[in-house]
mmCIF file of C-alpha atoms in Angstrom:
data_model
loop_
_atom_site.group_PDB
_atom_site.id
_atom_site.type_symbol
_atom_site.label_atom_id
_atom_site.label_comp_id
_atom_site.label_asym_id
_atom_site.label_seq_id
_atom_site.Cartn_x
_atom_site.Cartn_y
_atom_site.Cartn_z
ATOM 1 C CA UNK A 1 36.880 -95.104 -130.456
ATOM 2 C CA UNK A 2 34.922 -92.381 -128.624
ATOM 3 C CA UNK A 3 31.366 -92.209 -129.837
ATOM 4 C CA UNK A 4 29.415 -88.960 -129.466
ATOM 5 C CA UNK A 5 27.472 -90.162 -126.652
ATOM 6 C CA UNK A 6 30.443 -90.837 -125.139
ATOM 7 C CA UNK A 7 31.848 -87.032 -125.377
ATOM 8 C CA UNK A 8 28.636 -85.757 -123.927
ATOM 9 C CA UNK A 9 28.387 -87.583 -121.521
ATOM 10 C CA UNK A 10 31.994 -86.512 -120.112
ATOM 11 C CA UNK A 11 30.939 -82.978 -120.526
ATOM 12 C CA UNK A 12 27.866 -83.411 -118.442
ATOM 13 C CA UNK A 13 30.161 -84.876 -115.851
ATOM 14 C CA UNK A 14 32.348 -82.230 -115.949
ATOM 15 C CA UNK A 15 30.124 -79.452 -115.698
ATOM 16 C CA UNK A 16 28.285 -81.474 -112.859
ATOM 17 C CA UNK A 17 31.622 -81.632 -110.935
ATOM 18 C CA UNK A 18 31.805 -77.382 -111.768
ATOM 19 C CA UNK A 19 28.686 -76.585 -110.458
ATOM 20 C CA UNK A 20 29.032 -79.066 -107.612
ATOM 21 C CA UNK A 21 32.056 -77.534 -106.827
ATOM 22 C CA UNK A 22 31.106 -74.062 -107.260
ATOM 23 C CA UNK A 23 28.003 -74.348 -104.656
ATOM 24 C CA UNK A 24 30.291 -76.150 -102.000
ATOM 25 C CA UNK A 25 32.408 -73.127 -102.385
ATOM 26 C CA UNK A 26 29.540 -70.533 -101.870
ATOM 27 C CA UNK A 27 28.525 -72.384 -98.508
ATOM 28 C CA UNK A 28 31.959 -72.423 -96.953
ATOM 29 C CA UNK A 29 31.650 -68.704 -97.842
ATOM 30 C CA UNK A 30 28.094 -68.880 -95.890
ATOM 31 C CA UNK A 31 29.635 -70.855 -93.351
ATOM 32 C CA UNK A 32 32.479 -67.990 -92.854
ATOM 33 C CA UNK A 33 29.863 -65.283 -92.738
ATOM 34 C CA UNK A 34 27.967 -66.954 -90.196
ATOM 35 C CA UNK A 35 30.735 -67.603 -87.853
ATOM 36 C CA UNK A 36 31.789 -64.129 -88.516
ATOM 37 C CA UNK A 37 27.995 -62.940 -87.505
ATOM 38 C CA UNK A 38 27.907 -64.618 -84.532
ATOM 39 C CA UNK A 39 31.243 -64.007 -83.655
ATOM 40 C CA UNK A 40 29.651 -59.813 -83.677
ATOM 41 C CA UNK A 41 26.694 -60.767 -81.780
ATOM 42 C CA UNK A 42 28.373 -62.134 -78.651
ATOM 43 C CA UNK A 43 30.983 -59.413 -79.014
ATOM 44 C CA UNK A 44 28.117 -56.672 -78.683
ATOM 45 C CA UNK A 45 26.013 -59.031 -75.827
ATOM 46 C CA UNK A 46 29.080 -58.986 -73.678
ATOM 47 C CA UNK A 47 29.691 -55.348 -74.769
ATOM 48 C CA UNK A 48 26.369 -54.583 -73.524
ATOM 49 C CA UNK A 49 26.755 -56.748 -70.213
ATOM 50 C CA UNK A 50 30.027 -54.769 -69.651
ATOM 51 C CA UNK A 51 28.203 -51.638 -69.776
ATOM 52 C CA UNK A 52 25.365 -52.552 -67.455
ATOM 53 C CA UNK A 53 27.919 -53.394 -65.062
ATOM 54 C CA UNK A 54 29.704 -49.801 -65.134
ATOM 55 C CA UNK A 55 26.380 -48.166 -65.464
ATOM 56 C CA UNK A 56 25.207 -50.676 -61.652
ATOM 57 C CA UNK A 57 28.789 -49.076 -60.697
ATOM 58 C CA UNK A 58 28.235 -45.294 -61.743
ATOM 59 C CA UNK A 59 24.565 -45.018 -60.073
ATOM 60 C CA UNK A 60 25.928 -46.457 -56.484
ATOM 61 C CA UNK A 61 23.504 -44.178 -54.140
ATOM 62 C CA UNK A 62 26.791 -44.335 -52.000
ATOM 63 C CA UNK A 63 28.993 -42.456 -55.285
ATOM 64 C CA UNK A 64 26.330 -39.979 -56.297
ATOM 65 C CA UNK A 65 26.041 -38.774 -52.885
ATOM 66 C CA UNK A 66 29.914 -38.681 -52.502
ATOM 67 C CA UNK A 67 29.834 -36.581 -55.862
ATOM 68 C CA UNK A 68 27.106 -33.964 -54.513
ATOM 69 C CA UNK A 69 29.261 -33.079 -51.811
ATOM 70 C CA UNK A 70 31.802 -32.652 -53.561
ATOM 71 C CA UNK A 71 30.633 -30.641 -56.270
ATOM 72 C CA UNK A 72 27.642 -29.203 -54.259
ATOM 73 C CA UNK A 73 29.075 -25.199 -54.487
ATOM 74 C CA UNK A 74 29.220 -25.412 -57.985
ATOM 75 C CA UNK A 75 26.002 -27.932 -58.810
ATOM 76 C CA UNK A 76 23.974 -26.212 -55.741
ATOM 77 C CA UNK A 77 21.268 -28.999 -56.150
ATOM 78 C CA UNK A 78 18.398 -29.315 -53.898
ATOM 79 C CA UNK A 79 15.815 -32.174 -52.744
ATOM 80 C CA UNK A 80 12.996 -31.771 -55.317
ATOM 81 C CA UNK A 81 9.728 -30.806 -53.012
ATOM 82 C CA UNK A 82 6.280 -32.790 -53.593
ATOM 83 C CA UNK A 83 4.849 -29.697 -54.734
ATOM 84 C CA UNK A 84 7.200 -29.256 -57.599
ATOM 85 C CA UNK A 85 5.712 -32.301 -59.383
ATOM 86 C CA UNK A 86 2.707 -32.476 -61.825
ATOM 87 C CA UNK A 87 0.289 -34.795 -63.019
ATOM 88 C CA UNK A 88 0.491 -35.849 -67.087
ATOM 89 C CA UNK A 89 -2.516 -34.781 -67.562
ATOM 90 C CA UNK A 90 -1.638 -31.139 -66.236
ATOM 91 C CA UNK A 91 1.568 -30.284 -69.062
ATOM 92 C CA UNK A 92 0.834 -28.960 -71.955
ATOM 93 C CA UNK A 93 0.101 -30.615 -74.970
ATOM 94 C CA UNK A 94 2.632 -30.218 -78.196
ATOM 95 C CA UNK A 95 2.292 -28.146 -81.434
ATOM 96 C CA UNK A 96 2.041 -31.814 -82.910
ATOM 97 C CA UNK A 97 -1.304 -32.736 -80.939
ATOM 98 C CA UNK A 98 -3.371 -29.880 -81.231
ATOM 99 C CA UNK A 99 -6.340 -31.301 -83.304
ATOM 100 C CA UNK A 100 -6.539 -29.724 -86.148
ATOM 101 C CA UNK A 101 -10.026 -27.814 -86.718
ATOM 102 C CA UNK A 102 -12.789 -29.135 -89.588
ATOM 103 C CA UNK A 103 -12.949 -26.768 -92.094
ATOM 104 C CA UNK A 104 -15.000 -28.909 -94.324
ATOM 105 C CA UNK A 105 -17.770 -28.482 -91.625
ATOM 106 C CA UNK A 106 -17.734 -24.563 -91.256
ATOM 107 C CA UNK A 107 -17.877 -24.856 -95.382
ATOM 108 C CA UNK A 108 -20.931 -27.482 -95.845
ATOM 109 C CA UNK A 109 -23.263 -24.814 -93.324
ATOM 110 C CA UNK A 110 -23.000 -22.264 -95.779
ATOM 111 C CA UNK A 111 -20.438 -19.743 -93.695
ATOM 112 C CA UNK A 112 -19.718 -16.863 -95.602
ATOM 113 C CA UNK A 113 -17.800 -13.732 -94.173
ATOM 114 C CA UNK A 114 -20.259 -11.459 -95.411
ATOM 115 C CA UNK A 115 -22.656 -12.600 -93.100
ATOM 116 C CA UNK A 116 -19.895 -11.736 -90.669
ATOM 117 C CA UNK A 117 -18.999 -15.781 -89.714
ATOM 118 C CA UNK A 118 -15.700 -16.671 -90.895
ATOM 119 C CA UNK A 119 -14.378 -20.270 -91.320
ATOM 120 C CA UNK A 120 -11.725 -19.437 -88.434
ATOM 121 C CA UNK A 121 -14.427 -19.262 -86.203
ATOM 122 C CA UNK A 122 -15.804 -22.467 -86.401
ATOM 123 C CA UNK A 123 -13.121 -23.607 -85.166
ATOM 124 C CA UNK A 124 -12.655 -24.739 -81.341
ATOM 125 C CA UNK A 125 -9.835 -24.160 -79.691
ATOM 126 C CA UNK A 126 -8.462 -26.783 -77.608
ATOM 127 C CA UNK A 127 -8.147 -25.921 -73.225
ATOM 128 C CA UNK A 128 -5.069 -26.463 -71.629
ATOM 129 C CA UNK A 129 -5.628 -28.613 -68.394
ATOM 130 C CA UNK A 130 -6.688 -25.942 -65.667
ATOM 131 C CA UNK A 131 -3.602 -25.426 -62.980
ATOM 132 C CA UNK A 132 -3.756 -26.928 -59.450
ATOM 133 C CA UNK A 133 -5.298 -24.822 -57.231
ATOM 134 C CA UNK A 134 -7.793 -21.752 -57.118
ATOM 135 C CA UNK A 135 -8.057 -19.423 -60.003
ATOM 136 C CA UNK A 136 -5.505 -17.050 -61.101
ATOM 137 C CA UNK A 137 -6.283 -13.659 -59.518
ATOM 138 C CA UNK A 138 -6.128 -10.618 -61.910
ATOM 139 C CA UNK A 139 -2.687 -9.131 -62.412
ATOM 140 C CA UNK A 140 -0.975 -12.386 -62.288
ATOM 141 C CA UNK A 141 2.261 -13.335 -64.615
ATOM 142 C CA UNK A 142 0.578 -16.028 -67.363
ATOM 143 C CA UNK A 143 2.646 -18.898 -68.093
ATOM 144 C CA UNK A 144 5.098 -16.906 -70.814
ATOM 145 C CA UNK A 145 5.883 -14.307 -68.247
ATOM 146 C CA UNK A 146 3.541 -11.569 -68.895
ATOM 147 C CA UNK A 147 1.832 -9.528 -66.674
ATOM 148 C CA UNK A 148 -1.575 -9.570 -67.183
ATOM 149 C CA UNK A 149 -3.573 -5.819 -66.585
ATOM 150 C CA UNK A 150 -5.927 -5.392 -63.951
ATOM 151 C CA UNK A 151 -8.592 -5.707 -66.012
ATOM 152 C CA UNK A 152 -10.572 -3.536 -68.826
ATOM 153 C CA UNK A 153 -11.402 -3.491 -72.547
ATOM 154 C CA UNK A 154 -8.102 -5.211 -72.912
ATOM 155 C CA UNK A 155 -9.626 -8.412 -71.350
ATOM 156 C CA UNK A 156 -12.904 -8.481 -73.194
ATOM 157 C CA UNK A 157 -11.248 -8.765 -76.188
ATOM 158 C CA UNK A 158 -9.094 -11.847 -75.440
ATOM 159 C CA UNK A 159 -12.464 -13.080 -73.706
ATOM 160 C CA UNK A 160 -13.068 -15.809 -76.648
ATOM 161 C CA UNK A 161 -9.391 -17.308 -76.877
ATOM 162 C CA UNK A 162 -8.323 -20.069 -74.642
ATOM 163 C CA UNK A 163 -4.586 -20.567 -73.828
ATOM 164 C CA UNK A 164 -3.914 -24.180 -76.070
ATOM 165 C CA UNK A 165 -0.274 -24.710 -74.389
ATOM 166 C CA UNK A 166 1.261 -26.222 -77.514
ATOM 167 C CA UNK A 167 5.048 -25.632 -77.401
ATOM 168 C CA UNK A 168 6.949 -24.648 -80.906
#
């Protein structure tokens, strides 16, 4: 007859065979997904060597000049000239990287506005890189299309601020 050792130890052995089974099943399903990954990745890598080849194609010097002519009345390009172009360190800088001013400082002096300092002016503002060439002479356009007066009490006001560039 079967003794209880017996019966346990067939249903260790059968829940040995269950889990055995059970985690050969889950890496066949690992196995699958990996073949399936890879099976993406050298779809995409020849996607991507497909593309550089049309994009080798599409910028042929010999094509895009083909293309201006033929499109030149309505495009009406032109050669860029040498003095169109512009150091880095001449654009102006954006809203983003304006530094912004240390109010804690103005503060820890003592700056009151009844002694006629306010915080705001403790502030610096921040130059824009100065333009190639000589200064600009009075009556000029600035750089938003103004036209700036000849000169006056206009001027001595605006004196103190400093064009910062920064674009919106």
């Amino acid at each position: 007859m079967l003794k209880t050792f017996d019966l346990v130890l067939i249903g260790v052995m059968t829940a040995a065979a269950a889990v055995t089974y059970t985690i050969k099943h889950r890496a066949e399903l690992k196995l699958e997904e990996v073949h399936r990954l890879e099976t993406e990745i050298k779809l995409e890598k020849d996607t991507i060597d497909l593309l550089k080849a049309d994009w080798a194609l599409q910028s042929q010097p010999n094509r895009l000049e083909r293309l201006v002519k033929a499109y030149n009345d309505e495009l009406q390009l032109q050669p860029t000239e040498s003095t169109a172009l512009v150091h880095a360190k001449e654009l102006p800088m954006l809203k983003s990287e304006v530094p912004v001013p240390d109010v804690t400082e103005a503060k820890a002096g003592g700056t009151t506005a009844a002694k006629g300092a306010t915080v705001a002016s403790k502030a610096q503002p921040v130059p824009m890189a100065a333009p190639r060439g000589a200064a600009e002479p009075r009556g000029a356009v600035d750089p938003h299309g103004v036209v700036e007066p000849g000169g006056g009490a206009e001027d001595d006001v605006d004196a103190d601020e400093i064009e910062t560039g920064s674009v919106e």
